[in-house]
PDB file of N, CA, C and O in Angstrom:
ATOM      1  N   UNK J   1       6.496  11.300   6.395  1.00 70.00           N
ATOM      2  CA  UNK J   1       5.158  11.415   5.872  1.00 70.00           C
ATOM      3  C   UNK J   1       4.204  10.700   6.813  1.00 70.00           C
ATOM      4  O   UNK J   1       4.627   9.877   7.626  1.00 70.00           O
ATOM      5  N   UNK J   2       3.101  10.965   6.722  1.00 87.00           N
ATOM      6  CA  UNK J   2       2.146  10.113   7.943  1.00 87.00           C
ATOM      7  C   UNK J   2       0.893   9.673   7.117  1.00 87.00           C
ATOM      8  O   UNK J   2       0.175  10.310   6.347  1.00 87.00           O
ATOM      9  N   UNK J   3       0.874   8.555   7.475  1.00 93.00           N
ATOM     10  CA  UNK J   3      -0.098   7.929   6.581  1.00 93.00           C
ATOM     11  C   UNK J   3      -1.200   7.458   7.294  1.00 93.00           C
ATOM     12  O   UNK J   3      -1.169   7.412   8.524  1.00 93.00           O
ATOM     13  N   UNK J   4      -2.480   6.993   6.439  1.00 96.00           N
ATOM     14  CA  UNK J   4      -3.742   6.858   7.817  1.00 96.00           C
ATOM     15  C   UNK J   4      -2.941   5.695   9.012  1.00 96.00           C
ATOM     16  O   UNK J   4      -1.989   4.916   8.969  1.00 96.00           O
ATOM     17  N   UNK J   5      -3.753   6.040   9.828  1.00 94.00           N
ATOM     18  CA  UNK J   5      -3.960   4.444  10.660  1.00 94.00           C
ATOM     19  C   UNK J   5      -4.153   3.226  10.657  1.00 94.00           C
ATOM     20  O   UNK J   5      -3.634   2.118  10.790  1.00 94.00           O
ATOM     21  N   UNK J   6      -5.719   4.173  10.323  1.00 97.00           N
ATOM     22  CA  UNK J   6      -6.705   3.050  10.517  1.00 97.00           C
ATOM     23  C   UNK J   6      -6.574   2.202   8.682  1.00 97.00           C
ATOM     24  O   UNK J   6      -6.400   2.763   7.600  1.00 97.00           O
ATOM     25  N   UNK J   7      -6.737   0.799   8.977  1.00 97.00           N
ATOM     26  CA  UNK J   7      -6.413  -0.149   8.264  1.00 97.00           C
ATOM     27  C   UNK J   7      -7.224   0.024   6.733  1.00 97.00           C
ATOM     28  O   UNK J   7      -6.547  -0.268   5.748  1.00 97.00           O
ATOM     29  N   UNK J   8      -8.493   0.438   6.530  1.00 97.00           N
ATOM     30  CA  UNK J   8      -8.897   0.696   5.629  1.00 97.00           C
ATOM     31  C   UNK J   8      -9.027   2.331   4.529  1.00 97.00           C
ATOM     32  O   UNK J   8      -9.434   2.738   3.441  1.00 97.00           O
ATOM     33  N   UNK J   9      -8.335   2.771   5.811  1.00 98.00           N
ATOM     34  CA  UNK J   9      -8.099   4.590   4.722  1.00 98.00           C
ATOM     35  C   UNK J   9      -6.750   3.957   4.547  1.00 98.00           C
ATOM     36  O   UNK J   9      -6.266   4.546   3.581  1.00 98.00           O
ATOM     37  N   UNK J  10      -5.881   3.057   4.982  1.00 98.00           N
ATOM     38  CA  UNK J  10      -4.448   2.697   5.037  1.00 98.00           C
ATOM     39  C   UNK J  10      -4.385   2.129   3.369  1.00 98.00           C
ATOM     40  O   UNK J  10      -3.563   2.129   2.453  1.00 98.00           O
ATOM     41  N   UNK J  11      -5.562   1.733   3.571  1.00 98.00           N
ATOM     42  CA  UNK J  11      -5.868   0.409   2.049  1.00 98.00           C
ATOM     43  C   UNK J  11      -5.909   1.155   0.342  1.00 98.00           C
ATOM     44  O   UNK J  11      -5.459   0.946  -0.784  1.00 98.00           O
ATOM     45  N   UNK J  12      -7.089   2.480   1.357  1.00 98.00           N
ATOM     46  CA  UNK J  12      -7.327   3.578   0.102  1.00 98.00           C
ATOM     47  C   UNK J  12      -5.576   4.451  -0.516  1.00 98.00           C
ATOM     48  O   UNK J  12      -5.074   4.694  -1.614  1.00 98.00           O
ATOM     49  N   UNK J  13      -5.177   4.661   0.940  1.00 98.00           N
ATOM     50  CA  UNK J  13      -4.365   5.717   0.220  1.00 98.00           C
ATOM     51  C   UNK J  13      -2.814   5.313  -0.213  1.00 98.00           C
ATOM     52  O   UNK J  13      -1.806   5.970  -0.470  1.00 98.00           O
ATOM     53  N   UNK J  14      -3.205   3.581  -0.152  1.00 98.00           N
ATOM     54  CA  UNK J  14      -2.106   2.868  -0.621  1.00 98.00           C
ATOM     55  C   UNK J  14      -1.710   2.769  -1.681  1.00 98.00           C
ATOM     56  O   UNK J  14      -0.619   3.157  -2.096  1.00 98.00           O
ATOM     57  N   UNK J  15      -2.820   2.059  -2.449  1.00 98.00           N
ATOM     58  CA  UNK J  15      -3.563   1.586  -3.824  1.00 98.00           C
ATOM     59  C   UNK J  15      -3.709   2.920  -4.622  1.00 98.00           C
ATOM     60  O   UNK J  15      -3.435   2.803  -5.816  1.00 98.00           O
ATOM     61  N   UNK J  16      -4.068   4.105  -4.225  1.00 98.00           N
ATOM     62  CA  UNK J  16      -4.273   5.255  -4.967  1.00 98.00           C
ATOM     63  C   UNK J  16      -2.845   5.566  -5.179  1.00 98.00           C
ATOM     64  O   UNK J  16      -2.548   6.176  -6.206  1.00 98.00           O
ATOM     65  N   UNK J  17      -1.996   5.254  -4.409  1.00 98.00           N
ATOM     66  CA  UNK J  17      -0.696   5.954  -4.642  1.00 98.00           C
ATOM     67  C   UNK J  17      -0.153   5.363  -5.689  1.00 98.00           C
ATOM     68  O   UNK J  17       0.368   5.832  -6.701  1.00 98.00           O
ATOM     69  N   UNK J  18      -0.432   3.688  -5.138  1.00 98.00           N
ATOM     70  CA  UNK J  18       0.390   2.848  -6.590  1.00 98.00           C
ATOM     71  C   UNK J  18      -0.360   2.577  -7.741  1.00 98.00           C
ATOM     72  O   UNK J  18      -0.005   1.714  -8.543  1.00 98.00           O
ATOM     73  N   UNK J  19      -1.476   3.321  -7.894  1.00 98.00           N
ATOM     74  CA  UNK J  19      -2.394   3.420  -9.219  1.00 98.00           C
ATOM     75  C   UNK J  19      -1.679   4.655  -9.843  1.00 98.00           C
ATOM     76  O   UNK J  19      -1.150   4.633 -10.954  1.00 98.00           O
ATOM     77  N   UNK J  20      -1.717   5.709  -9.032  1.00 98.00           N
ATOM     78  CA  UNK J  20      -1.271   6.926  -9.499  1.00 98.00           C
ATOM     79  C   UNK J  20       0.295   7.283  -9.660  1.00 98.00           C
ATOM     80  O   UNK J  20       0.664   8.134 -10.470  1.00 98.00           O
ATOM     81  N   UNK J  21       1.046   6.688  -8.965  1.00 98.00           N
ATOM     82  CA  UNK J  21       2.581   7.472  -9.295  1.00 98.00           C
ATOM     83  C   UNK J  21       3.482   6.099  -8.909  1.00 98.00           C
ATOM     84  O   UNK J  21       4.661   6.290  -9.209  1.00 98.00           O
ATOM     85  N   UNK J  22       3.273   4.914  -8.389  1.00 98.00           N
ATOM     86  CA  UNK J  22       4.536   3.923  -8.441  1.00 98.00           C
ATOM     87  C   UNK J  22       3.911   2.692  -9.446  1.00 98.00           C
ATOM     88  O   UNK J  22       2.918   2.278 -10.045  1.00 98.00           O
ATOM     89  N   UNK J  23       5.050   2.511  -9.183  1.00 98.00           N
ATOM     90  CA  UNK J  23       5.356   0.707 -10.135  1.00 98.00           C
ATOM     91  C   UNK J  23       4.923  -0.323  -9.645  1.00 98.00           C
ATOM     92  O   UNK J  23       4.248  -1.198 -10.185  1.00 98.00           O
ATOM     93  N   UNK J  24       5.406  -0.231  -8.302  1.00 98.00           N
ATOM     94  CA  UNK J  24       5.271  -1.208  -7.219  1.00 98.00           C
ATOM     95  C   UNK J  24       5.517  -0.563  -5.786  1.00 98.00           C
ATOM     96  O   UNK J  24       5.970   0.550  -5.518  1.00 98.00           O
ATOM     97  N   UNK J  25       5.017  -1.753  -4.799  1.00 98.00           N
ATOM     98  CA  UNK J  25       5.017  -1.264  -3.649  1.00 98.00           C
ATOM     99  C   UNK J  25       6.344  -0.785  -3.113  1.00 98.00           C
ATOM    100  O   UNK J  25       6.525   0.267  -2.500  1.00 98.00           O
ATOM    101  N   UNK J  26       7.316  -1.761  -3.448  1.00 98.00           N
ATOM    102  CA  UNK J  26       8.640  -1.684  -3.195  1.00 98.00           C
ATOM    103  C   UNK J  26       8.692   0.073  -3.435  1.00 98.00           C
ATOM    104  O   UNK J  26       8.356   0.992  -2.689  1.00 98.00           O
ATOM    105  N   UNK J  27       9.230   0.061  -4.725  1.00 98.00           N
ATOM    106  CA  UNK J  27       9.054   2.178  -4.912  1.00 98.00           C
ATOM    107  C   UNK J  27       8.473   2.821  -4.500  1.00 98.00           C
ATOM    108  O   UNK J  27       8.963   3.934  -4.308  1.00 98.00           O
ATOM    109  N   UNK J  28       7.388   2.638  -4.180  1.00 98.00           N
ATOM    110  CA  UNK J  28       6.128   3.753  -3.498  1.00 98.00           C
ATOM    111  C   UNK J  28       7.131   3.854  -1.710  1.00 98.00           C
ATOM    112  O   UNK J  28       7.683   4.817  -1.178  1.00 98.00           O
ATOM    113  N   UNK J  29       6.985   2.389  -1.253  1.00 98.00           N
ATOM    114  CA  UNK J  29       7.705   2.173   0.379  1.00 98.00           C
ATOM    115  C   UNK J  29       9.448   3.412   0.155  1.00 98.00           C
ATOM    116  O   UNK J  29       9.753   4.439   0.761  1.00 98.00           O
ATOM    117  N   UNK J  30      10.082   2.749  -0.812  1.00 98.00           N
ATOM    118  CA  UNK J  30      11.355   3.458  -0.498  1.00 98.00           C
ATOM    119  C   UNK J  30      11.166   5.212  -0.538  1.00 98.00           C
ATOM    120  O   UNK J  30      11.663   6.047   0.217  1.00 98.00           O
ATOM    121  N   UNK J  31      10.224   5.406  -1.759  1.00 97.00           N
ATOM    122  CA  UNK J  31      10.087   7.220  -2.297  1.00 97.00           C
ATOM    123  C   UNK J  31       9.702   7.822  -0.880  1.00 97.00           C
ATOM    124  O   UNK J  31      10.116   8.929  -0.535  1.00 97.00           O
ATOM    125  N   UNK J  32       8.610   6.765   0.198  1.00 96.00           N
ATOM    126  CA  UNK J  32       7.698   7.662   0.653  1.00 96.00           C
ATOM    127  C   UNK J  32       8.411   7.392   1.910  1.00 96.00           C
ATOM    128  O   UNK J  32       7.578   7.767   2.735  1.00 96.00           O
ATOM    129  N   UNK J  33       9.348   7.010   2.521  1.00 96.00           N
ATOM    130  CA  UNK J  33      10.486   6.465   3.328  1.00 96.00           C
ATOM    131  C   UNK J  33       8.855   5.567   4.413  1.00 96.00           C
ATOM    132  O   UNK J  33       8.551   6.051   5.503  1.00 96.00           O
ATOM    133  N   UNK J  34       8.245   4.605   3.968  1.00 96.00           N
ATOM    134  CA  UNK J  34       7.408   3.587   4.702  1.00 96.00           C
ATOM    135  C   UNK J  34       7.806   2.433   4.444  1.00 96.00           C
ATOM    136  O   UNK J  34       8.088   1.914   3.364  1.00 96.00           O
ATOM    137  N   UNK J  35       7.837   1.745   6.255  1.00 96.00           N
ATOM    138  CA  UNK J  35       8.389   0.458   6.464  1.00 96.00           C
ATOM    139  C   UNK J  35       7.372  -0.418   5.728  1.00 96.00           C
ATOM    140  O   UNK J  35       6.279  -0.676   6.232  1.00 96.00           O
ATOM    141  N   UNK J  36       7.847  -0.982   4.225  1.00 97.00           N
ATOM    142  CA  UNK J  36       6.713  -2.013   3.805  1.00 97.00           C
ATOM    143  C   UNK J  36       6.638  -3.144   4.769  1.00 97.00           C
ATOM    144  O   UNK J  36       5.938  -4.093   4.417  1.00 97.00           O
ATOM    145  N   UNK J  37       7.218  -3.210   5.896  1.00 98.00           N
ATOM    146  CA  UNK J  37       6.902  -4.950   6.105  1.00 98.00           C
ATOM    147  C   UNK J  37       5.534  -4.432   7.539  1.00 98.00           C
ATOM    148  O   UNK J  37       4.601  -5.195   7.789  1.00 98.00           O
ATOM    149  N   UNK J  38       5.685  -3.270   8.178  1.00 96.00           N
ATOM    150  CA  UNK J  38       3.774  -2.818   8.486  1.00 96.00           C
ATOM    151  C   UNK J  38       3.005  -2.560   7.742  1.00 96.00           C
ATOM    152  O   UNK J  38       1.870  -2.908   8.068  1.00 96.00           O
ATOM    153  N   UNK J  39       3.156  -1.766   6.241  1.00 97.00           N
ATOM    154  CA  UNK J  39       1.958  -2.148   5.557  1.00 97.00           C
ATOM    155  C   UNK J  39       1.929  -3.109   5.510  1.00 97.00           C
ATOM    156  O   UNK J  39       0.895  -3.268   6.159  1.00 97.00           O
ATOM    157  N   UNK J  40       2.265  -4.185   5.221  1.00 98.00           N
ATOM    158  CA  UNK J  40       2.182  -5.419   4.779  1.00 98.00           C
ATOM    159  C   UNK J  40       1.065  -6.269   5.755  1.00 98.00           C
ATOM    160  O   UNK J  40       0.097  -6.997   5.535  1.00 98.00           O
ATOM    161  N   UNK J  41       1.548  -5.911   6.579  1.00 97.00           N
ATOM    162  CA  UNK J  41       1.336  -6.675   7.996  1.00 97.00           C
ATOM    163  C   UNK J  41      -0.058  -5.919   8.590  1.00 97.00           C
ATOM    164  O   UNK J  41      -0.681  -6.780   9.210  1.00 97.00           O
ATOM    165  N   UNK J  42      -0.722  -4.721   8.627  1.00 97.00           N
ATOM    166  CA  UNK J  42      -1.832  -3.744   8.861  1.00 97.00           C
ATOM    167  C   UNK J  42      -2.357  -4.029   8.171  1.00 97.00           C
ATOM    168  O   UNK J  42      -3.495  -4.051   8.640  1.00 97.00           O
ATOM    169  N   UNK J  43      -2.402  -4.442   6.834  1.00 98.00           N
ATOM    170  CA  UNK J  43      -2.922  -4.545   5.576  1.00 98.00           C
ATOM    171  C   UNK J  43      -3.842  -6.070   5.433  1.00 98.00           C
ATOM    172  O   UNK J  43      -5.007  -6.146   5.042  1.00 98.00           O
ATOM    173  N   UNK J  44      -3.133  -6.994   5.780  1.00 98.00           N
ATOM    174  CA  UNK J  44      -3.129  -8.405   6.016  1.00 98.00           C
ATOM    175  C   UNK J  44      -4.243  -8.536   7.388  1.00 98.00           C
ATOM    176  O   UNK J  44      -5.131  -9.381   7.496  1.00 98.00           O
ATOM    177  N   UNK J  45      -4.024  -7.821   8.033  1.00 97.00           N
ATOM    178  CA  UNK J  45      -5.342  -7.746   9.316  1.00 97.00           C
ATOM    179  C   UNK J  45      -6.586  -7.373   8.690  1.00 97.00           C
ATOM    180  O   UNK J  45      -7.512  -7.725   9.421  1.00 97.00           O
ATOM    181  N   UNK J  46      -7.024  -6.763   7.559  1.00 98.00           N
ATOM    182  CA  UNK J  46      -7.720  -7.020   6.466  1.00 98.00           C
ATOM    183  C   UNK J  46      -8.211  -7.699   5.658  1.00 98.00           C
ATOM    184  O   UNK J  46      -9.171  -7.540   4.903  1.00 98.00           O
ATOM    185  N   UNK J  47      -7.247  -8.804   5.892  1.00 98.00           N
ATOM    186  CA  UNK J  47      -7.633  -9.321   4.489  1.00 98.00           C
ATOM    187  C   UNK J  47      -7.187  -8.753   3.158  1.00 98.00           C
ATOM    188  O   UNK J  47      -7.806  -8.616   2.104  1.00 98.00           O
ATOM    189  N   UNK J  48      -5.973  -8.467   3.488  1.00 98.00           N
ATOM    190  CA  UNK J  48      -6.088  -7.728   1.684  1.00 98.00           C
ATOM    191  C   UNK J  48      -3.990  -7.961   1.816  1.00 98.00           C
ATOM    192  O   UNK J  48      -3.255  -7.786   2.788  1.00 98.00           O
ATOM    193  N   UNK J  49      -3.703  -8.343   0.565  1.00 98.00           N
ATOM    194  CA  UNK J  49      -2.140  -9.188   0.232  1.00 98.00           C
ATOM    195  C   UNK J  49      -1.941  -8.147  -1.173  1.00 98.00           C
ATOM    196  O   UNK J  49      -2.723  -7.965  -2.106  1.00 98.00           O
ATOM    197  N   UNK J  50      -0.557  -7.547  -0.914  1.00 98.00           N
ATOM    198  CA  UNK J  50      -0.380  -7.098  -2.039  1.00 98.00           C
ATOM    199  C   UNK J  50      -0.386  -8.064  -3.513  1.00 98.00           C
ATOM    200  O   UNK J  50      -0.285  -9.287  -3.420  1.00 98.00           O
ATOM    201  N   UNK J  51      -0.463  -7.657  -4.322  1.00 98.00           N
ATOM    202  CA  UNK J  51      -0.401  -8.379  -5.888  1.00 98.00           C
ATOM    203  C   UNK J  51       0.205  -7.807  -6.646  1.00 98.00           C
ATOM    204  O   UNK J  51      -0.353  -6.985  -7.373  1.00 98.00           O
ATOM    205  N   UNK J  52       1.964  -8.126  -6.754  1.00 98.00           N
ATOM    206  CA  UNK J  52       3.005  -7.592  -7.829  1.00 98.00           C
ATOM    207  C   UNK J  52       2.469  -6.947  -9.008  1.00 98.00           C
ATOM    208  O   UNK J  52       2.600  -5.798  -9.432  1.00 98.00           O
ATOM    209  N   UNK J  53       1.606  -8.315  -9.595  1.00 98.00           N
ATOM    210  CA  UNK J  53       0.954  -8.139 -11.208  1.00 98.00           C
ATOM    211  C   UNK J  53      -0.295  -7.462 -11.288  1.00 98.00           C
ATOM    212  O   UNK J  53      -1.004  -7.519 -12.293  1.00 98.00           O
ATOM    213  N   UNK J  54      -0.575  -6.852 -10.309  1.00 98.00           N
ATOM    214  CA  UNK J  54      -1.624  -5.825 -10.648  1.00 98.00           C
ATOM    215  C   UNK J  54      -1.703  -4.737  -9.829  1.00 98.00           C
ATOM    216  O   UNK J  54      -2.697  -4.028  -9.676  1.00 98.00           O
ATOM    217  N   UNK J  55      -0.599  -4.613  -9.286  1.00 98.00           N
ATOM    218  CA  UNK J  55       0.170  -3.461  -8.170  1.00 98.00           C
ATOM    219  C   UNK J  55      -0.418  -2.885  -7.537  1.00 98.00           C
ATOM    220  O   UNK J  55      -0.293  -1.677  -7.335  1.00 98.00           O
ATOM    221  N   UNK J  56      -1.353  -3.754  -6.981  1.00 98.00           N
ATOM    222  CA  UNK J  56      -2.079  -3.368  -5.399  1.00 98.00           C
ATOM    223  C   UNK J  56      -2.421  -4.554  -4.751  1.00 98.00           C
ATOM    224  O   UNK J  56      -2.096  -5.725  -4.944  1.00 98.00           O
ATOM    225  N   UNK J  57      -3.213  -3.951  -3.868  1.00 98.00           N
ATOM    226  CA  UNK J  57      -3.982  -4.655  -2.725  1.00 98.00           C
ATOM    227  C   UNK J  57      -4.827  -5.359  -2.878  1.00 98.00           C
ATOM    228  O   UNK J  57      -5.660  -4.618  -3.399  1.00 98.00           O
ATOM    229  N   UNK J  58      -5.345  -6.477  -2.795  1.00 98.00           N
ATOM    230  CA  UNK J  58      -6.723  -6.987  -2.957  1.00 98.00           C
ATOM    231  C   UNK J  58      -6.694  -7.880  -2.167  1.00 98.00           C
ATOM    232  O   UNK J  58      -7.690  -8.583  -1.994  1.00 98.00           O
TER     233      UNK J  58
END
């Protein structure tokens, strides 16, 4: 699957995914075969840390 790049459509179509169809990042990373530890890390060049308890980004 190919996901944006750039760090802030990266942010949108993260959060929409795990609003809309996962639990957590963990599930969304394994379903969508994406290395969570670059989102993690692309994401964080942002400013923005996933949050278990509210299953996104902020």
């Amino acid at each position: 699957m190919s996901i944006p790049n750039d760090p802030v459509m990266l942010l949108s179509f993260i959060n929409t995914n795990l609003r809309d169809h996962y639990d957590s990042l963990d599930e969304l990373c394994l379903s969508l075969s994406l290395p969570k530890n670059d989102i993690v890390a692309k994401l964080s060049m942002i400013d923005y840390e996933y949050d278990a308890n509210r299953n996104q980004f902020l």
